[in-house]
Coordinates of C-alpha atoms in Angstrom, one line a residue:
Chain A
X224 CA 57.4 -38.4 39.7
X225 CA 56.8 -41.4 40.8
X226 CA 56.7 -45.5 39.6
X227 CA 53.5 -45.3 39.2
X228 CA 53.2 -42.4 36.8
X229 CA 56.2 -43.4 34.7
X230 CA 54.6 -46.7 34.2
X231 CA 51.1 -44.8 32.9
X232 CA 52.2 -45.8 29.5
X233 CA 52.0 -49.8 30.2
X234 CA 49.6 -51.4 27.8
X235 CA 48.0 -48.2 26.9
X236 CA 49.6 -48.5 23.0
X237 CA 49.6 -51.6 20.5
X238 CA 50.9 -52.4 17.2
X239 CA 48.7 -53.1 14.7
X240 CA 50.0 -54.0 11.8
X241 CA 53.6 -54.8 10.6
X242 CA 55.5 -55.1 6.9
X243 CA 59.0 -55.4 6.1
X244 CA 59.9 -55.0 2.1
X245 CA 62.7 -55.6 -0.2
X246 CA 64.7 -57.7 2.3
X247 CA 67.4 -59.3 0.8
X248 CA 68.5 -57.9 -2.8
X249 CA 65.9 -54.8 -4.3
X250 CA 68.3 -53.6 -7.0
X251 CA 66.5 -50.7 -8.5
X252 CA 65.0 -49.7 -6.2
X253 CA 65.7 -46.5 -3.7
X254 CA 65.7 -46.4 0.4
X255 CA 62.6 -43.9 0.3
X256 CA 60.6 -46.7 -1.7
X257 CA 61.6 -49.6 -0.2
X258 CA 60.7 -47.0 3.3
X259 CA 57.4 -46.3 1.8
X260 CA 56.6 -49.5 0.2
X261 CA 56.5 -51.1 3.9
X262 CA 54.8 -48.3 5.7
X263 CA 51.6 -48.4 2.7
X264 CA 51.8 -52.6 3.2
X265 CA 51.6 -52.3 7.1
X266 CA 48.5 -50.0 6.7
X267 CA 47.0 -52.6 5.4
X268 CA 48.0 -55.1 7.2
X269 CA 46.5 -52.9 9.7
X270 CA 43.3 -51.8 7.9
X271 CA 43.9 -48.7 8.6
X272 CA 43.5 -46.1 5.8
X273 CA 47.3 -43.7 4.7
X274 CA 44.9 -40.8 5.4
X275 CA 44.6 -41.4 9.2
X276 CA 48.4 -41.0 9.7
X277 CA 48.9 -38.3 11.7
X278 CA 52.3 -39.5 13.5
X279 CA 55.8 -40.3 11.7
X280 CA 58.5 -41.8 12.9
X281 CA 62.0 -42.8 10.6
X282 CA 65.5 -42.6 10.5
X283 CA 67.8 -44.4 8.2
X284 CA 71.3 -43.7 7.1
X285 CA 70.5 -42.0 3.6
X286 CA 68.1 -39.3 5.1
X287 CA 69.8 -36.3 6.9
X288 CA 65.5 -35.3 7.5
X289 CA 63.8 -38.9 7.1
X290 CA 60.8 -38.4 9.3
X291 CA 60.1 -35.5 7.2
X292 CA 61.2 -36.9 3.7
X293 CA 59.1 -40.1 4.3
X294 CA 56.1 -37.5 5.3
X295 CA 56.1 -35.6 2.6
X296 CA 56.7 -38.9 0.0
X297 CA 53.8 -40.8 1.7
X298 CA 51.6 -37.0 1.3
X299 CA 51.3 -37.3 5.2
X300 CA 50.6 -34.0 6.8
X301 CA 51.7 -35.4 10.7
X302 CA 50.8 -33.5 14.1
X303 CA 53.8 -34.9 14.9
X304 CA 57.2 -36.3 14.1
X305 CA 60.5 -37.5 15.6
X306 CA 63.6 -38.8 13.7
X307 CA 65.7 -39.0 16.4
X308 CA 69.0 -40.8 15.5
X309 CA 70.6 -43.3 18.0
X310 CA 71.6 -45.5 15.5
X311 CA 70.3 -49.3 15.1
X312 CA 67.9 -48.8 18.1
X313 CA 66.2 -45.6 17.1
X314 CA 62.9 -47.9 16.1
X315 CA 63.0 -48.8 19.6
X316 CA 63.0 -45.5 21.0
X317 CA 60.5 -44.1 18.5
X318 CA 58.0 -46.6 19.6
X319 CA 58.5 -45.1 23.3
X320 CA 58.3 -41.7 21.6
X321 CA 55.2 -42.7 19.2
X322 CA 53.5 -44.3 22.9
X323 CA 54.1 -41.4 24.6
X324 CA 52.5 -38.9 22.2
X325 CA 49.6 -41.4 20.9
X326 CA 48.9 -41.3 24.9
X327 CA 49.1 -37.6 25.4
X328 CA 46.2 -37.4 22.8
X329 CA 48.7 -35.6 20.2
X330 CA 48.6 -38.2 17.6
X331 CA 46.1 -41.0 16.9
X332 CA 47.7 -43.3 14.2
X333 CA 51.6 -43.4 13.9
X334 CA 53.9 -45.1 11.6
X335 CA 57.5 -46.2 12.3
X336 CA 59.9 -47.2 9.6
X337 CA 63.1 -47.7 8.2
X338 CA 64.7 -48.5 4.6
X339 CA 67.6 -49.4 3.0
X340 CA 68.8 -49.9 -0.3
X341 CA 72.7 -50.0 1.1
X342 CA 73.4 -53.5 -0.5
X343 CA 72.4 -52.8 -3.6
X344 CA 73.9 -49.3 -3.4
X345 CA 77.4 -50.8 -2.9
X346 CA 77.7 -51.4 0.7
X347 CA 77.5 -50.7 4.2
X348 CA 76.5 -46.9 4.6
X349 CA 76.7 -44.5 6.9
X350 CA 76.3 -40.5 7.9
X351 CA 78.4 -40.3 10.6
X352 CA 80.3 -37.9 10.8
X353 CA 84.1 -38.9 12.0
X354 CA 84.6 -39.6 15.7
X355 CA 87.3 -36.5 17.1
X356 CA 90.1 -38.8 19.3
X357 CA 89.4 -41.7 17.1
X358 CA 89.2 -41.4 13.3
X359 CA 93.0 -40.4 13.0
X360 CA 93.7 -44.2 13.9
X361 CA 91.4 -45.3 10.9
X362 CA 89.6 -47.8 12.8
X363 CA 87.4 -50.4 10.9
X364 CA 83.9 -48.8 12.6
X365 CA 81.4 -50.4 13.2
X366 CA 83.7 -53.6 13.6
X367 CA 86.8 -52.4 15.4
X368 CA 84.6 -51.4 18.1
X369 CA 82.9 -54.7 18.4
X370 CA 86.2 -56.6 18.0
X371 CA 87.6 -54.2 21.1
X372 CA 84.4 -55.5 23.3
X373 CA 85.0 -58.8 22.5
X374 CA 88.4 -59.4 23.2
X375 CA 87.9 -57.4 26.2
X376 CA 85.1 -59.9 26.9
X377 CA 87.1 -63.0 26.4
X378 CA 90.1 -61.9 28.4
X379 CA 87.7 -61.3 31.4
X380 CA 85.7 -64.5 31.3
X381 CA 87.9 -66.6 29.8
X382 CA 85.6 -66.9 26.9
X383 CA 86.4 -68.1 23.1
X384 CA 85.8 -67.7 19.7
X385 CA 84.3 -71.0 19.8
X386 CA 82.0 -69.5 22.5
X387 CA 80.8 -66.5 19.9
X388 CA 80.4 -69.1 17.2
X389 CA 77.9 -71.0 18.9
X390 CA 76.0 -67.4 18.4
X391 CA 76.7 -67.5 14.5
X392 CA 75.7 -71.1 14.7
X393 CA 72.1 -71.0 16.4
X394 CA 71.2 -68.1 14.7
X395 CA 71.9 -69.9 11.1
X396 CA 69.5 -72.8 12.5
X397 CA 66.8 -70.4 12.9
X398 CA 67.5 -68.8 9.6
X399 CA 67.0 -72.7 8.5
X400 CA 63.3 -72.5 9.8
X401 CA 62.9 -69.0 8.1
X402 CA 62.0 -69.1 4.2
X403 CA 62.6 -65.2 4.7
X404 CA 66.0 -65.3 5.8
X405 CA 68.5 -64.0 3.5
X406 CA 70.6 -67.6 4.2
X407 CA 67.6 -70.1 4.3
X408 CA 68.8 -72.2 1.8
X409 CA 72.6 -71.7 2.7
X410 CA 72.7 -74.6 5.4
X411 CA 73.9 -75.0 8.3
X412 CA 77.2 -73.3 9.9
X413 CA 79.7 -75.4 12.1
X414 CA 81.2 -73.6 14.8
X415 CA 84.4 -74.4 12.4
X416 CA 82.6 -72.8 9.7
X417 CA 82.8 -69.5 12.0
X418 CA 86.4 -69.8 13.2
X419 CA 87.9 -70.0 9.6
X420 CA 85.7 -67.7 8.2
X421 CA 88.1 -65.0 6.8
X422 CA 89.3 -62.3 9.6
X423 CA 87.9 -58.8 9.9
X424 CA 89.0 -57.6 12.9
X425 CA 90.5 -59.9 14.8
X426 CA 89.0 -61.4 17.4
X427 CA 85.5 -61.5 15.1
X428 CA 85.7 -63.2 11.4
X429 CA 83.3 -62.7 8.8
X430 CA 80.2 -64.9 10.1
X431 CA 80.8 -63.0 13.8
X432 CA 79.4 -60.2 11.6
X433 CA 76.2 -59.5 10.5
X434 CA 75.1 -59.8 7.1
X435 CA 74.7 -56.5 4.6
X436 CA 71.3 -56.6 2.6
X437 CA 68.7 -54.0 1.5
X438 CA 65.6 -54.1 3.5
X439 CA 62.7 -51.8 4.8
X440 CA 60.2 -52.5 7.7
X441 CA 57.6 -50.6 9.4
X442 CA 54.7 -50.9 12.5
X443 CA 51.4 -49.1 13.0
X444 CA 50.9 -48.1 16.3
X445 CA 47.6 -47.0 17.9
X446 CA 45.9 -46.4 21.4
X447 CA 44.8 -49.9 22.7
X448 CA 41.0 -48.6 22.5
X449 CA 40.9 -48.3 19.0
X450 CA 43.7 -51.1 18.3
X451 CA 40.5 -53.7 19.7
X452 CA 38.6 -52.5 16.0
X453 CA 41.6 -53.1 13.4
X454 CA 41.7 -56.5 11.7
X455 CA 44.6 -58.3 13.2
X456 CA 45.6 -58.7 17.0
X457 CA 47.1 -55.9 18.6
X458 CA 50.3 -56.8 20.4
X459 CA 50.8 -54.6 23.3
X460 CA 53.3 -52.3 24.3
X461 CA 53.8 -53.2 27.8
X462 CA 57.1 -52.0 28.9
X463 CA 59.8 -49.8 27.3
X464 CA 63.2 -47.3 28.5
X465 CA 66.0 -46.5 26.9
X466 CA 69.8 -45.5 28.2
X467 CA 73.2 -44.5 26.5
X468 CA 76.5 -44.2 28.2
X469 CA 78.3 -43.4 25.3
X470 CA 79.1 -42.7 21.8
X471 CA 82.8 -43.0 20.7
X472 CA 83.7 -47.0 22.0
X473 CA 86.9 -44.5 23.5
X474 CA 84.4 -43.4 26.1
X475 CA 82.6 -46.7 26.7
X476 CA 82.8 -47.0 30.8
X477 CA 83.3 -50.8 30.7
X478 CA 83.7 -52.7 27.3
X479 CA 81.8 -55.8 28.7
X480 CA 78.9 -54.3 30.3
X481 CA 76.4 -51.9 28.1
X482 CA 73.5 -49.5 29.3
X483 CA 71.1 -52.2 28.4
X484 CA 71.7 -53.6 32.4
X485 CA 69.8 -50.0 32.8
X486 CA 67.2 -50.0 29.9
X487 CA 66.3 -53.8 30.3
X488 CA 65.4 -53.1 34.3
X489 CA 63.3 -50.4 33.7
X490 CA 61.6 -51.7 30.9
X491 CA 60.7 -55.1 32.7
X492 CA 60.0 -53.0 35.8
X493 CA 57.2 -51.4 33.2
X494 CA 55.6 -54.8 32.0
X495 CA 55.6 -56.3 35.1
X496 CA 57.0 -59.4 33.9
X497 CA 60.7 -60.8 34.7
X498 CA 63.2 -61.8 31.8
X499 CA 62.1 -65.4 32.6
X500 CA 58.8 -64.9 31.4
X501 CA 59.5 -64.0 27.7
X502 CA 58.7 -66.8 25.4
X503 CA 60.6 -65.3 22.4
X504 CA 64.2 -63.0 23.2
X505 CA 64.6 -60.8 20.3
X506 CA 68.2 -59.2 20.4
X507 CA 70.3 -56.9 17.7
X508 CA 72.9 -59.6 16.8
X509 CA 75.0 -56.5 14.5
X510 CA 77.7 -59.7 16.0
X511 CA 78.5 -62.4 17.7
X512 CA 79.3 -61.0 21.4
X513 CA 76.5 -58.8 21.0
X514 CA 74.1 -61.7 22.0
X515 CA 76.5 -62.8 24.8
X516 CA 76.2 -59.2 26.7
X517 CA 72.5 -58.6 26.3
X518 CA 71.7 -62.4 27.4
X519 CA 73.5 -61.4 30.5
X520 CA 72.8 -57.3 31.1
X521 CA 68.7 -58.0 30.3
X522 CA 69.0 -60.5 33.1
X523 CA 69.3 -63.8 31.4
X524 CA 72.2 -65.2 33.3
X525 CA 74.6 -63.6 35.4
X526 CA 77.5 -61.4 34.1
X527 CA 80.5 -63.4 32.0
X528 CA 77.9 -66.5 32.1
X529 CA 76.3 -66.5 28.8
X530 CA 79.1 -68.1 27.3
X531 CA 77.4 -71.1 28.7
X532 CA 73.9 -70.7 28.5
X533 CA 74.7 -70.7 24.3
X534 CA 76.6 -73.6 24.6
X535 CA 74.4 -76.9 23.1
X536 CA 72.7 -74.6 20.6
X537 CA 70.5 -73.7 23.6
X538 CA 69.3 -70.6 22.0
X539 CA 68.6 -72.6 18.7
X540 CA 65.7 -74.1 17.9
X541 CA 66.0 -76.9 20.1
X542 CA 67.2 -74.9 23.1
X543 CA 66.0 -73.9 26.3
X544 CA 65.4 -70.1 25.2
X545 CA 64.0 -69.1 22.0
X546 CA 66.6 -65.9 20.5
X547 CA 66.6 -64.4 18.1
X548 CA 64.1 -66.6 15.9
X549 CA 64.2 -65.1 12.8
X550 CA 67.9 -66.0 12.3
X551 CA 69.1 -62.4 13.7
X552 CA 71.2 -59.9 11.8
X553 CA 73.9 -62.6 11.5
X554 CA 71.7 -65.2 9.5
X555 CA 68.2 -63.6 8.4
X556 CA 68.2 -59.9 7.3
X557 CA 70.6 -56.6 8.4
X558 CA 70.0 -53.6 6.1
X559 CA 72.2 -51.5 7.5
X560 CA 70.1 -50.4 11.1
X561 CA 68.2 -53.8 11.9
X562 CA 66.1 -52.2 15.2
X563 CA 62.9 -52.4 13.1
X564 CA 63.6 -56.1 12.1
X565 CA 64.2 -57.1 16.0
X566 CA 60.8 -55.2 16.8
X567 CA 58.9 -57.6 13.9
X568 CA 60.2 -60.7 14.6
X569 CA 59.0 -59.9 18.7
X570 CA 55.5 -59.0 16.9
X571 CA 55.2 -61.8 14.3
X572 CA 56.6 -64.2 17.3
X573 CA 53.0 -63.4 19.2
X574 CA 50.8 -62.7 16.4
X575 CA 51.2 -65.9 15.2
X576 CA 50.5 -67.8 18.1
X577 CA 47.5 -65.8 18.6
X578 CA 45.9 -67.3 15.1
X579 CA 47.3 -64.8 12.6
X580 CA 48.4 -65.3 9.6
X581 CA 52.2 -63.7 9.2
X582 CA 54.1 -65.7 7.5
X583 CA 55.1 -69.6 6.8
X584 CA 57.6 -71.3 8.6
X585 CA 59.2 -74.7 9.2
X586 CA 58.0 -77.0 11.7
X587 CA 59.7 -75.4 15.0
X588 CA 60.1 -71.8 13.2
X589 CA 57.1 -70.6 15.4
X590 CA 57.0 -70.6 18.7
X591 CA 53.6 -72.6 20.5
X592 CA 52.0 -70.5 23.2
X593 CA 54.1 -67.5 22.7
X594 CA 52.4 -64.4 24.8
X595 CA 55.7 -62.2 25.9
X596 CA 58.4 -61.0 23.9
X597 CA 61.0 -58.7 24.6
X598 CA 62.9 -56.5 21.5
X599 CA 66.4 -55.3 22.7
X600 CA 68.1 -52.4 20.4
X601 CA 71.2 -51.3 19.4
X602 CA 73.2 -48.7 18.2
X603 CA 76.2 -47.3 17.5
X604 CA 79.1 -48.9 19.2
X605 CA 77.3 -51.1 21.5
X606 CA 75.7 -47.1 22.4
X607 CA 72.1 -46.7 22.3
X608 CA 70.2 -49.2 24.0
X609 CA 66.6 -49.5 24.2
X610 CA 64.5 -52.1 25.4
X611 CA 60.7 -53.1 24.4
X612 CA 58.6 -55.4 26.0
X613 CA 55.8 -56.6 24.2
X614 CA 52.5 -58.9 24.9
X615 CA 49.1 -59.9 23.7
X616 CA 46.0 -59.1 25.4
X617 CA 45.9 -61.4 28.5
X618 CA 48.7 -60.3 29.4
X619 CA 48.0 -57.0 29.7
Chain B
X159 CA 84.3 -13.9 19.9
X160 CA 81.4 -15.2 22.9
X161 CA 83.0 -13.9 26.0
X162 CA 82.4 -17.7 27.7
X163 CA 84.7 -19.0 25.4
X164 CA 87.9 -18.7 27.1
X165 CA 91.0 -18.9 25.3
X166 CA 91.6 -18.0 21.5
X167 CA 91.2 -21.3 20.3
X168 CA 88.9 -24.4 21.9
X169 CA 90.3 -27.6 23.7
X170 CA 90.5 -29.6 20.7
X171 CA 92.5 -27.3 18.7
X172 CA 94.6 -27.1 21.7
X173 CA 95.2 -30.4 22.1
X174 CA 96.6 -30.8 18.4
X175 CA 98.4 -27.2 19.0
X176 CA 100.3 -29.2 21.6
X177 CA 100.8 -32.4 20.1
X178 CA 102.5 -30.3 17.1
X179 CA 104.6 -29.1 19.4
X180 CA 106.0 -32.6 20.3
X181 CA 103.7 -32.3 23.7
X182 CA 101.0 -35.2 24.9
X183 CA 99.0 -33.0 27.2
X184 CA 95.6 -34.2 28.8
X185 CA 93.1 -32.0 30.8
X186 CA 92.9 -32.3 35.2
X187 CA 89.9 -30.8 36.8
X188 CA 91.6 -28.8 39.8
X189 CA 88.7 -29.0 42.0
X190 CA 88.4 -32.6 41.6
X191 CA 92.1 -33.0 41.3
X192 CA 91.0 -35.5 38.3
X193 CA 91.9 -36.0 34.9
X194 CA 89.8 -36.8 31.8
X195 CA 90.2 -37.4 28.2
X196 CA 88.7 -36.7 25.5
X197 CA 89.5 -32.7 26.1
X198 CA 86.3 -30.9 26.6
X199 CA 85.2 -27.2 27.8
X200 CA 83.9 -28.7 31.5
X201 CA 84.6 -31.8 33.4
X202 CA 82.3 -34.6 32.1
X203 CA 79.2 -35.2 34.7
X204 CA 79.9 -32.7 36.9
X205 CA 81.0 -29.7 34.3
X206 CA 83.6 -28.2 36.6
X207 CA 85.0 -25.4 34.2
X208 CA 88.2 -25.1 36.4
X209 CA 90.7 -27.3 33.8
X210 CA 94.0 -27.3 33.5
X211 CA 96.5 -29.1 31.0
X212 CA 99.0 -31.0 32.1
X213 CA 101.5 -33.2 30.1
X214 CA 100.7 -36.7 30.4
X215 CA 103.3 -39.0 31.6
X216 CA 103.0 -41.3 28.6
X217 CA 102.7 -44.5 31.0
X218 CA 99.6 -46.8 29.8
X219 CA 98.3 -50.3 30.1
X220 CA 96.6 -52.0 27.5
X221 CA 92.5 -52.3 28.1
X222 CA 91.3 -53.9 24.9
X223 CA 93.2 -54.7 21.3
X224 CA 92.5 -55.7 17.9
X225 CA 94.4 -56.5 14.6
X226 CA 92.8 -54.5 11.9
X227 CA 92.5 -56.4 8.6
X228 CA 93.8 -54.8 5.5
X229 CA 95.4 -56.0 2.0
X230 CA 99.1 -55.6 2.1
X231 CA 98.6 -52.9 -1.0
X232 CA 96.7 -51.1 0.8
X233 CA 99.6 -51.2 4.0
X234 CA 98.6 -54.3 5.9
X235 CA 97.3 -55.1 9.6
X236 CA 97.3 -52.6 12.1
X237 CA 96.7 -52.9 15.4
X238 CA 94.2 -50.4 17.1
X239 CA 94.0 -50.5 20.9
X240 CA 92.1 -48.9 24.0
X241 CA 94.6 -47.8 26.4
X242 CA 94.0 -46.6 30.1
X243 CA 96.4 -44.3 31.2
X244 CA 98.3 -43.8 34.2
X245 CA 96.7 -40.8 35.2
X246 CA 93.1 -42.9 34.8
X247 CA 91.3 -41.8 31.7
X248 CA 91.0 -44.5 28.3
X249 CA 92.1 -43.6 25.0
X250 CA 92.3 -44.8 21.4
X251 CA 95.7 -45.8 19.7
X252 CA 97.7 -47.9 17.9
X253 CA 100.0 -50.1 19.8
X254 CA 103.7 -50.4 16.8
X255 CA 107.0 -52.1 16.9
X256 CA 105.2 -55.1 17.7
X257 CA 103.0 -58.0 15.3
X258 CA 99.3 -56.3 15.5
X259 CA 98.1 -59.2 16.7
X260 CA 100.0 -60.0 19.5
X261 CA 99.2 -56.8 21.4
X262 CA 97.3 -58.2 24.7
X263 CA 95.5 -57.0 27.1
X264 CA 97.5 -55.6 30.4
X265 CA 100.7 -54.5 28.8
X266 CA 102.7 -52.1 29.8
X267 CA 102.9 -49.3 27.5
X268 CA 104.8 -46.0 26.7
X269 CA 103.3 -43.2 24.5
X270 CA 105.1 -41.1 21.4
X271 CA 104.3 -38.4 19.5
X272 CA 104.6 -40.1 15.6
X273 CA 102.4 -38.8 12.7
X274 CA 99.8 -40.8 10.8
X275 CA 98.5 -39.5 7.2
X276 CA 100.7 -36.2 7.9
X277 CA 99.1 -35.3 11.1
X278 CA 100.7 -35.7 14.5
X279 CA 98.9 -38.5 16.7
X280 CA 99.9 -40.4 19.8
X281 CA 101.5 -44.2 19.5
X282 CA 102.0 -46.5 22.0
X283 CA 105.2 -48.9 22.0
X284 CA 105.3 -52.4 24.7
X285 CA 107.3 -51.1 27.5

């Protein structure tokens, strides 16, 4: 098969409508309503009547079955379903999934979501099963793994923990912008904020860690004929792949450099358009060096340079390049698997400069002009990555 | 029993089988003349099926480290490590005998059959 063919699925799906629900504290409430609450609220964002579902797409770490759970609580009867599991990117590869079948003519309408109730349950939760080779030495997973990159990272490069803190710290300026973010009113970090924050796994501290919070979110997706007649403006699906090298951080090839050098090339190869041209980098931030490696593997800079492309809060609100402008998973919302959330902020990003209404935010918050945003997932232990390009109509 | 399944138990089992018995034994690919870790019923990539075990000589560098958090009461830092072997493939561990934060990347180490939570697992010391 040939480029040509693969890229068939360029511009030929949009979202059209978006929610997220219960982000921050929903006590009392369950995963499978917070799930549901966002799917029926991006409907009608969307216009688009519960009926004409006829694709589902979840996965979330209380549901062994959540595509089919959330179908049958929504009364959804769908021609088809996927709840593939790859961790915090899995919303990213459903939207490839929910574009390839909504072009194949299988599906018309479908819905991806997620939610979680973990922070109100008690805590970070999971259904992984234990890792064989690994579990006997009781490592601190998700975090060990992270940790294991990042002093990997910073031995290679000659990086520092000052370094990742200028992640923590441009992410908590955004969240400064964002009344939705879980810290708005917390104020701003100091990178000496970050390095005294209390130690998890050393090298990464608390506020190199993503925050725990309940949350749901969920997007609409149709064919880009019919996305013309709903009431908001489509944003296009212009370019998306996906790649995994690995699933135990054991295995990992090479601790500083993830599949995302794979997923981001083929994905920009789809859209046509170069890193370069994004107006708004949206990144799953689970932690600090997170940012650092996918700045560099989606093409941002060159390998063991991102280190200074952060420094001078250039990726804050003042900066050069506009990531992660919701305040991430460190600063805004992270319920668990934050995929979903990366996807929205990309989406709200471009509807919003188009004219629609998605939210308030402070002067600088929104980004003027924005046309091109690309949505990098995550999972497991810096495992799954997929990358979605996104864009509005004239760039299609 | 499926007659592909070779053996009476699978690589896994065998693995711990052998670590009981005081033995650190990876897999090499005889056709390759390569070794792997974790064990598996084919070489990864490839799936050459012609495997062999072969004690490991124990000799490892450190690749990545970190010191695990944990409140005293509930048995302090540990340090957990990525170590590549001599014979090429990567592993977890812990790295003892030594502060668990102070393990760095490039030492020299030396495996040891020790036991953690009653089960038989392989610990690295600083050479």
């Amino acid at each position: 098969m040939d480029q040509n063919d693969i890229n068939r699925l360029r511009g030929k799906t949009a979202v059209v409508g978006l929610a997220e629900s219960g982000c921050g504290l929903a006590s009392g409430w369950s995963a499978m309503e917070i799930m549901a609450s966002a799917v029926h609220d991006a409907l009608d964002d969307a216009g688009i009547k519960l009926k004409e579902v006829d694709g589902v797409f979840a996965a979330t770490a209380f549901h062994s079955m959540a595509a089919m759970s959330l179908s049958e609580y929504l009364g959804v009867k769908p021609k088809f379903a996927d709840g593939s599991q790859i961790g915090g990117s899995s919303f990213l590869s459903h939207i490839l999934t929910a574009a390839m079948a909504l072009d194949a003519g299988l599906i018309n309408v479908a819905v991806v979501a997620y939610g979680s109730n973990q922070k109100s349950a008690g805590g970070f939760k999971t259904i992984s099963e234990a890792m064989p080779y690994e579990a006997q030495y009781q490592p601190r997973m998700p975090v060990t793994a992270y940790a294991l990159s990042a002093k990997r990272y910073m031995n290679e490069f000659g990086a520092t923990r000052e370094d990742l803190a200028n992640v923590a710290v441009s992410a908590r300026d955004w969240a400064l912008l964002n009344p939705r973010a879980y810290t708005h009113q917390d104020g701003p970090l100091t990178v000496n904020d970050v390095l005294s924050a209390r130690p998890i796994v050393d090298p990464l501290g608390k506020l190199d860690c993503c925050l725990v919070t309940d949350g749901g979110a969920a997007v609409v997706m149709t064919r880009s004929d019919k996305a013309k007649d709903t009431k908001n403006t489509p944003i296009y699906l212009l370019g998306a792949a996906m790649e995994h090298h690995h699933r135990m951080i054991s295995e990992m090839p090479d601790l500083v450099q993830t599949s995302a050098i794979e997923s981001g090339k083929r994905a920009f190869s789809m859209s046509g358009y170069k890193p370069n041209d994004m107006s708004t980098i949206q990144l799953y931030d689970a932690f600090t060096i997170n940012t650092l490696l996918f700045l560099e593997d989606l093409g941002f800079c060159k390998k063991g340079e991102a280190k200074e492309l952060v420094k001078n809060n250039n990726i804050g609100p003042a900066g050069n390049l506009k990531v992660n402008t919701n305040g991430g998973g460190l600063s805004c919302v992270h319920p668990g698997m934050y995929g979903l959330f990366v996807t929205l902020e990309a989406l709200r990003q471009l509807r919003n400069a188009s004219g629609d209404d998605v939210g308030q935010r402070l002067n600088g918050g929104w980004i003027d002009n924005a046309k091109l945003s690309v949505a990098h997932g995550n999972g497991g232990v810096l495992s799954s990555q997929v990358t979605n390009i996104w864009g509005v109509s004239d760039t299609l | 029993m499926a007659e592909n399944l070779k053996g009476t138990v699978g690589p896994e089992q065998q693995f711990k089988n052998f670590l009981s018995e005081g033995k650190f034994m990876i897999q090499r690919c005889k056709s390759l003349n390569k070794f792997f870790f974790h064990p598996r019923v084919a070489f990864p990539g490839s799936g050459e099926r012609d495997l062999e075990w072969v004690e490991a000589s124990g000799n490892g560098e450190v690749y990545s480290s970190s010191c695990n958090r944990r409140l005293p009461e509930k048995g302090g830092d540990f340090n957990l490590s990525l170590i590549t072997l001599e014979e090429g493939p990567r592993m977890m561990a812990r790295v003892e005998g030594i502060d668990p934060d102070k393990v760095e990347i490039g030492q020299k180490v030396k495996a040891r059959i020790s036991s953690l939570n009653g089960e038989p697992a392989v610990i690295f010391d600083i050479v």
